[in-house]
Short mmCIF file of C-alpha atoms in Angstrom, two decimals:
data_model
loop_
_atom_site.label_atom_id
_atom_site.label_comp_id
_atom_site.label_asym_id
_atom_site.label_seq_id
_atom_site.Cartn_x
_atom_site.Cartn_y
_atom_site.Cartn_z
CA MET U 138 0.28 48.73 30.12
CA PRO U 139 3.19 46.65 29.79
CA PRO U 140 2.89 44.15 27.09
CA ASN U 141 1.97 40.57 27.79
CA ARG U 142 5.20 38.96 27.03
CA PRO U 143 3.94 35.37 27.07
CA LEU U 144 1.27 36.21 24.68
CA VAL U 145 3.79 37.82 22.49
CA ALA U 146 6.12 34.81 22.74
CA SER U 147 3.49 32.39 21.72
CA ARG U 148 2.60 34.50 18.93
CA ARG U 149 6.32 34.72 17.69
CA HIS U 150 6.72 30.98 17.96
CA LEU U 151 3.32 30.52 16.04
CA VAL U 152 4.79 32.76 13.23
CA LEU U 153 8.09 31.01 13.09
CA ALA U 154 6.51 27.53 12.94
CA VAL U 155 4.23 28.66 10.10
CA LEU U 156 7.19 30.32 8.20
CA PHE U 157 8.87 27.13 8.80
CA ALA U 158 6.19 24.82 7.74
CA SER U 159 5.78 27.01 4.36
CA LEU U 160 9.35 27.01 3.85
CA LEU U 161 9.47 23.42 4.22
CA GLY U 162 6.70 22.64 1.84
CA LEU U 163 8.19 24.98 -0.73
CA THR U 164 11.31 23.02 -0.33
CA ALA U 165 9.84 19.68 -0.71
CA VAL U 166 8.35 20.79 -4.04
CA ILE U 167 11.55 22.25 -5.34
CA VAL U 168 13.45 19.08 -4.73
CA ALA U 169 10.43 16.52 -5.09
CA ASP U 170 12.73 14.30 -7.72
CA LEU U 171 15.14 14.19 -4.97
CA LEU U 172 13.34 13.59 -1.93
CA ALA U 173 13.69 9.89 -2.02
CA THR U 174 17.42 10.16 -2.30
CA ILE U 175 17.65 12.62 0.59
CA PHE U 176 15.53 10.16 2.79
CA PHE U 177 18.00 7.24 1.81
CA GLY U 178 20.85 9.20 2.50
CA LEU U 179 19.27 10.36 6.01
CA THR U 180 18.55 6.61 6.81
CA VAL U 181 21.73 5.19 5.59
CA ALA U 182 23.89 7.88 7.41
CA THR U 183 21.99 7.27 10.81
CA VAL U 184 22.79 3.39 10.53
CA LEU U 185 26.55 4.11 9.67
CA ILE U 186 27.34 6.73 12.16
CA PRO U 187 28.88 4.20 14.65
CA VAL U 188 31.16 3.63 11.97
CA ALA U 189 32.18 7.04 11.60
CA ARG U 190 32.66 7.28 15.12
CA TRP U 191 34.77 4.26 15.43
CA LEU U 192 37.01 5.39 12.59
CA GLN U 193 37.54 8.74 14.42
CA GLU U 194 38.10 6.98 17.77
CA ARG U 195 40.98 5.17 16.07
CA GLY U 196 42.99 8.11 15.29
CA LEU U 197 41.48 9.19 11.94
CA PRO U 198 40.59 12.95 11.84
CA ARG U 199 36.95 13.67 11.53
CA TRP U 200 37.22 14.80 7.82
CA TRP U 201 38.85 11.64 6.72
CA ALA U 202 36.86 9.42 9.03
CA SER U 203 33.68 11.13 7.41
CA VAL U 204 35.22 10.66 3.72
CA LEU U 205 35.75 6.64 4.72
CA ALA U 206 32.39 6.10 6.03
CA THR U 207 30.89 7.78 2.92
CA GLY U 208 32.88 5.53 0.65
CA ILE U 209 31.33 2.76 2.64
CA ALA U 210 27.95 3.59 2.33
CA PHE U 211 28.35 4.27 -1.51
CA THR U 212 29.98 1.16 -1.91
CA GLY U 213 27.59 -0.70 -0.07
CA GLY U 214 24.66 0.76 -2.18
CA VAL U 215 26.37 -0.11 -5.59
CA LEU U 216 26.85 -3.59 -4.38
CA VAL U 217 23.24 -3.85 -3.68
CA LEU U 218 22.02 -2.03 -6.93
CA LEU U 219 24.58 -3.66 -9.29
CA PRO U 220 23.35 -7.29 -9.58
CA ILE U 221 19.58 -5.68 -10.19
CA ILE U 222 20.86 -3.13 -12.76
CA VAL U 223 22.82 -6.07 -14.69
CA VAL U 224 19.68 -8.07 -14.81
CA LEU U 225 17.13 -5.41 -15.74
CA TYR U 226 19.57 -3.64 -18.21
CA ILE U 227 22.47 -5.58 -19.35
CA ARG U 228 20.69 -8.99 -18.93
CA ARG U 229 17.35 -8.02 -19.81
CA GLN U 230 17.41 -10.41 -23.11
CA GLN U 231 17.83 -13.27 -20.74
CA ALA U 232 15.34 -12.46 -18.15
CA ILE U 233 12.86 -11.89 -21.22
CA ALA U 234 13.94 -15.12 -22.62
CA LEU U 235 13.38 -16.73 -18.95
CA LEU U 236 9.74 -15.33 -19.05
CA ASP U 237 9.07 -16.26 -22.58
CA SER U 238 9.96 -19.74 -21.85
CA ILE U 239 6.92 -19.95 -19.29
CA PRO U 240 3.82 -21.71 -20.76
CA ASP U 241 0.93 -19.71 -22.01
CA GLU U 242 -1.22 -21.88 -19.59
CA PHE U 243 -0.90 -24.53 -16.63
CA THR U 244 -3.40 -27.43 -16.49
CA LEU U 245 -3.39 -28.82 -12.96
CA THR U 246 -5.43 -31.87 -11.98
CA ALA U 247 -6.75 -32.56 -8.41
CA PHE U 248 -9.47 -34.82 -7.24
CA ASP U 249 -10.56 -35.64 -11.07
CA LEU U 250 -11.12 -31.74 -11.55
CA VAL U 251 -8.85 -30.19 -14.08
CA TYR U 252 -7.98 -26.50 -13.58
CA THR U 253 -6.59 -24.14 -16.20
CA VAL U 254 -4.56 -21.44 -15.27
CA ASP U 255 -3.73 -18.69 -18.11
CA THR U 256 -0.31 -17.01 -17.73
CA ALA U 257 -0.01 -15.50 -21.34
CA GLU U 258 -1.37 -12.12 -20.28
CA LEU U 259 0.86 -11.82 -16.96
CA THR U 260 4.02 -12.83 -18.88
CA GLY U 261 3.25 -10.36 -21.59
CA ILE U 262 2.89 -7.51 -19.06
CA ALA U 263 6.21 -8.58 -17.04
CA ILE U 264 7.91 -8.59 -20.67
CA GLY U 265 6.61 -5.24 -21.44
CA TYR U 266 7.64 -3.82 -18.02
CA LEU U 267 11.22 -5.31 -18.29
CA ARG U 268 11.56 -3.58 -21.86
CA GLU U 269 10.22 -0.38 -20.50
CA LEU U 270 12.40 -0.34 -17.39
CA ALA U 271 15.36 -0.86 -19.55
CA ILE U 272 14.73 2.25 -21.58
CA ASP U 273 13.91 4.23 -18.68
CA ILE U 274 17.25 3.41 -17.02
CA ALA U 275 19.26 4.48 -20.21
CA ARG U 276 17.23 7.67 -20.39
CA GLY U 277 17.31 8.34 -16.82
CA THR U 278 21.38 7.92 -16.47
CA PRO U 279 21.84 11.69 -15.85
CA LEU U 280 19.20 11.76 -13.13
CA LEU U 281 20.74 8.65 -11.58
CA ILE U 282 24.19 10.47 -11.68
CA ALA U 283 22.78 13.61 -9.91
CA GLN U 284 20.94 11.31 -7.23
CA ALA U 285 24.34 9.44 -6.55
CA PHE U 286 25.87 12.83 -6.11
CA VAL U 287 23.36 14.14 -3.60
CA PHE U 288 23.20 10.77 -1.79
CA THR U 289 27.23 11.20 -1.30
CA PHE U 290 26.82 14.76 -0.32
CA VAL U 291 23.94 14.07 2.31
CA VAL U 292 25.71 11.34 3.82
CA PHE U 293 29.00 13.05 4.17
CA ALA U 294 27.62 15.98 5.52
CA LEU U 295 25.83 14.04 8.18
CA PHE U 296 28.71 12.20 8.98
CA LEU U 297 30.86 15.56 9.39
CA ARG U 298 28.41 17.58 11.33
CA ARG U 299 26.47 14.72 13.24
CA GLU U 300 26.69 16.65 16.44
CA ALA U 301 25.30 19.90 15.09
CA VAL U 302 22.51 18.04 13.26
CA ALA U 303 21.41 16.27 16.48
CA LYS U 304 21.52 19.45 18.35
CA ALA U 305 19.35 21.23 15.79
CA LEU U 306 16.96 18.60 15.76
CA MET U 307 16.59 18.43 19.57
CA ALA U 308 16.56 22.24 20.12
CA PRO U 309 12.65 22.68 19.34
CA VAL U 310 11.97 19.74 21.50
CA PRO U 311 11.05 21.01 25.26
CA SER U 312 13.47 19.55 27.69
CA GLY U 313 10.78 17.63 29.41
CA TYR U 314 10.23 15.56 26.35
CA HIS U 315 13.86 14.68 25.61
CA ASP U 316 13.39 11.32 26.89
CA ILE U 317 10.53 10.72 24.34
CA ALA U 318 12.61 11.93 21.57
CA SER U 319 15.54 9.64 22.46
CA ARG U 320 13.16 6.74 22.83
CA LEU U 321 12.02 7.58 19.42
CA TYR U 322 15.40 7.93 17.97
CA ASP U 323 16.51 4.56 19.40
CA ARG U 324 13.61 2.71 17.63
CA PHE U 325 14.25 4.73 14.43
CA ARG U 326 17.83 3.46 14.30
CA GLU U 327 17.22 -0.04 15.58
CA THR U 328 14.29 -0.37 12.80
CA LEU U 329 16.94 0.91 10.12
CA PHE U 330 19.33 -1.53 11.35
CA ALA U 331 17.17 -4.27 10.78
CA LEU U 332 15.92 -3.13 7.56
CA TYR U 333 19.28 -2.36 5.83
CA ILE U 334 21.93 -4.36 7.66
CA ILE U 335 20.12 -7.57 8.46
CA GLN U 336 17.79 -7.44 5.34
CA ALA U 337 20.83 -6.51 2.99
CA ALA U 338 22.94 -9.40 4.54
CA THR U 339 20.35 -11.88 4.32
CA ALA U 340 19.47 -10.89 0.68
CA GLY U 341 23.05 -10.88 -0.27
CA GLY U 342 23.35 -14.66 1.13
CA THR U 343 20.13 -15.57 -0.46
CA PHE U 344 21.73 -14.38 -3.66
CA VAL U 345 24.64 -16.38 -3.57
CA ILE U 346 22.97 -19.59 -2.54
CA ALA U 347 20.28 -19.57 -5.06
CA ALA U 348 22.58 -18.66 -7.89
CA VAL U 349 24.75 -21.94 -6.71
CA PHE U 350 21.75 -23.84 -6.22
CA PHE U 351 19.86 -23.19 -9.70
CA ALA U 352 23.63 -23.54 -11.33
CA LEU U 353 24.17 -27.00 -10.15
CA LEU U 354 20.42 -28.08 -11.16
CA GLY U 355 21.65 -26.98 -14.69
CA TYR U 356 19.25 -23.90 -15.07
CA GLN U 357 20.46 -21.53 -17.90
CA TYR U 358 20.14 -18.27 -16.06
CA PRO U 359 21.13 -18.87 -12.29
CA ILE U 360 22.63 -15.47 -11.84
CA THR U 361 19.26 -14.10 -12.82
CA LEU U 362 17.20 -16.49 -10.47
CA GLY U 363 19.90 -15.63 -7.86
CA VAL U 364 19.04 -11.88 -8.07
CA ALA U 365 15.27 -12.36 -8.17
CA ALA U 366 15.75 -14.86 -4.81
CA GLY U 367 17.75 -11.82 -3.34
CA ILE U 368 15.24 -9.05 -4.16
CA LEU U 369 12.30 -11.30 -3.04
CA GLN U 370 14.05 -11.70 0.29
CA PHE U 371 12.86 -8.10 1.14
CA LEU U 372 9.16 -9.19 0.63
CA PRO U 373 8.33 -10.07 4.18
CA VAL U 374 6.71 -13.56 5.30
CA VAL U 375 6.67 -15.49 1.56
CA GLY U 376 10.14 -14.22 0.37
CA PRO U 377 12.07 -16.31 -2.13
CA SER U 378 9.64 -19.17 -1.46
CA LEU U 379 7.63 -17.56 -4.41
CA LEU U 380 10.47 -18.09 -6.94
CA VAL U 381 11.09 -21.78 -5.59
CA ILE U 382 7.45 -22.41 -6.01
CA GLY U 383 7.35 -20.73 -9.35
CA VAL U 384 10.24 -22.66 -10.68
CA ALA U 385 8.80 -26.25 -9.42
CA GLY U 386 5.21 -25.34 -11.00
CA LEU U 387 7.19 -24.51 -14.39
CA GLU U 388 8.77 -28.20 -14.28
CA VAL U 389 5.41 -29.50 -13.27
CA SER U 390 4.11 -28.20 -16.41
CA ALA U 391 6.92 -29.27 -18.55
CA GLY U 392 6.12 -32.97 -16.95
CA ALA U 393 9.49 -32.97 -15.09
CA ILE U 394 7.98 -34.04 -11.72
CA ASP U 395 11.12 -35.31 -10.22
CA GLN U 396 13.13 -32.21 -11.10
CA ALA U 397 10.09 -30.18 -9.73
CA ALA U 398 10.22 -32.18 -6.51
CA ILE U 399 14.02 -31.48 -6.21
CA VAL U 400 13.45 -27.81 -6.74
CA LEU U 401 10.72 -27.51 -4.34
CA LEU U 402 11.98 -29.71 -1.37
CA LEU U 403 15.79 -28.56 -1.59
CA GLY U 404 14.78 -25.06 -2.49
CA LEU U 405 12.43 -24.23 0.40
CA VAL U 406 15.15 -25.39 2.58
CA LEU U 407 18.32 -24.01 1.07
CA VAL U 408 17.20 -20.81 -0.82
CA ALA U 409 14.17 -19.68 1.41
CA ALA U 410 14.70 -21.00 4.90
CA LEU U 411 18.74 -21.39 5.16
CA PRO U 412 19.58 -17.34 4.94
CA ASP U 413 17.02 -16.85 7.75
CA ILE U 414 18.14 -19.55 9.78
CA VAL U 415 22.16 -18.75 9.46
CA ILE U 416 22.47 -15.14 8.78
CA ARG U 417 19.79 -13.41 10.22
CA PRO U 418 20.09 -14.64 13.86
CA ARG U 419 23.76 -13.71 14.14
CA LEU U 420 22.57 -10.04 13.52
CA ALA U 421 19.52 -10.44 15.48
CA ARG U 422 20.53 -8.25 18.37
CA GLU U 423 19.78 -5.16 16.68
CA THR U 424 16.52 -6.19 15.26
CA ALA U 425 13.71 -3.83 15.12
CA LYS U 426 11.45 -6.06 17.67
CA LEU U 427 8.70 -5.55 15.18
CA PRO U 428 6.32 -8.48 14.59
CA ALA U 429 6.23 -10.00 11.04
CA SER U 430 2.66 -9.19 10.64
CA LEU U 431 3.24 -5.36 11.42
CA TYR U 432 6.26 -5.42 9.00
CA PHE U 433 4.31 -6.83 6.49
CA VAL U 434 1.53 -3.92 6.82
CA GLY U 435 4.13 -1.29 6.84
CA PHE U 436 6.50 -2.89 3.63
CA THR U 437 3.08 -3.49 1.68
CA GLY U 438 1.42 -0.26 2.54
CA GLY U 439 4.42 1.96 2.10
CA LEU U 440 5.25 0.39 -1.27
CA LEU U 441 1.93 0.95 -2.51
CA SER U 442 1.48 4.55 -1.31
CA LEU U 443 5.08 5.64 -1.79
CA GLY U 444 6.72 3.47 -4.39
CA PRO U 445 10.38 2.23 -3.65
CA VAL U 446 10.79 4.39 -0.86
CA GLY U 447 7.74 2.93 1.08
CA VAL U 448 9.71 -0.01 1.27
CA ILE U 449 11.83 1.89 4.15
CA ALA U 450 9.49 4.33 5.15
CA GLY U 451 6.44 2.15 5.87
CA PRO U 452 8.07 -0.24 8.18
CA LEU U 453 9.71 2.87 9.91
CA VAL U 454 6.39 4.44 10.34
CA VAL U 455 4.70 1.50 11.69
CA ALA U 456 7.73 1.05 14.04
CA LEU U 457 7.56 4.49 15.48
CA LEU U 458 3.81 4.25 15.91
CA SER U 459 4.21 0.89 17.84
CA GLU U 460 6.98 2.74 20.11
CA LEU U 461 4.61 5.51 20.63
CA LEU U 462 1.85 3.04 21.66
CA ILE U 463 4.14 1.62 24.28
CA LEU U 464 5.25 4.95 25.46
CA LEU U 465 1.50 6.04 26.02
CA ALA U 466 0.84 2.79 27.69
CA ASP U 467 3.79 3.35 29.97
CA GLU U 468 2.64 6.93 30.74
CA MET U 469 -0.99 6.19 31.78
CA ASN U 470 0.05 3.22 33.79
CA SER U 471 2.60 5.55 35.56
CA VAL U 472 -0.36 7.70 36.57
CA GLN U 473 -2.77 5.23 37.79
CA PRO U 474 -3.16 5.16 41.45
#
């Protein structure tokens, strides 16, 4: 009897799928320390592929267009990370002094009731974390250099071979599902644009505004406070308002009620609200169209479960899940009589 070809083909597909999954798991174990770097490289390249394409359309050879786009990606990453490294390592003593200036307790009075908030333990934990983090950065410099090299290589390779990569990713997808894959990729790219371009631009603007704001008010470490405000811009919903409220609380505890009012009123407008009002709408055409509540869930869940990489991975997963729900609803509505 002739062999059952569909059955043989299905077994062959199953064997190949099992082999692929096994090797993928083995590769993940081997490069576990670089998975986050590879993931960030993939996401950054996805966002900047239009830049490489635009450079090539302007007459640059593909190789040089890929080199220039990779340089843009690397420079952008350095500009984002450099202020954080400066504060956490080079100017860690100023950051520690700022934390050490926080009183051990706050006494608040409201409706004839006195509330005492103990901050000594939290401040001690934060100072210890800063000191340990500075040591970890110094010890991890060789690993950081290796991660920078891997990031650059991944981004450059994706720019140079973007069509081949797209074809390889689409090859296992049956032709009848290409539209679904395209929809998911579009949502993937839009979400990344919102997370990287919009959020980074807003954080950069927040850093500049906050540094100038606190410098004009006479604070000793305006750059440190500006970096903190920029980092907090990545925290959804509350953002830099946490810093403004915290600084105002310190002024209240010191008895400087007028200074606290200035910091609170002007800070909430200039530092917390102005970047979102001025910068974000100008880039909003490419937003992820993800509600703030879902973004908050993705951000927080990703950060708690995956660490720093979860800041990007969490909202991405939530955005793709949202898009799948929309696709499922459209499919179910299309088959209804």
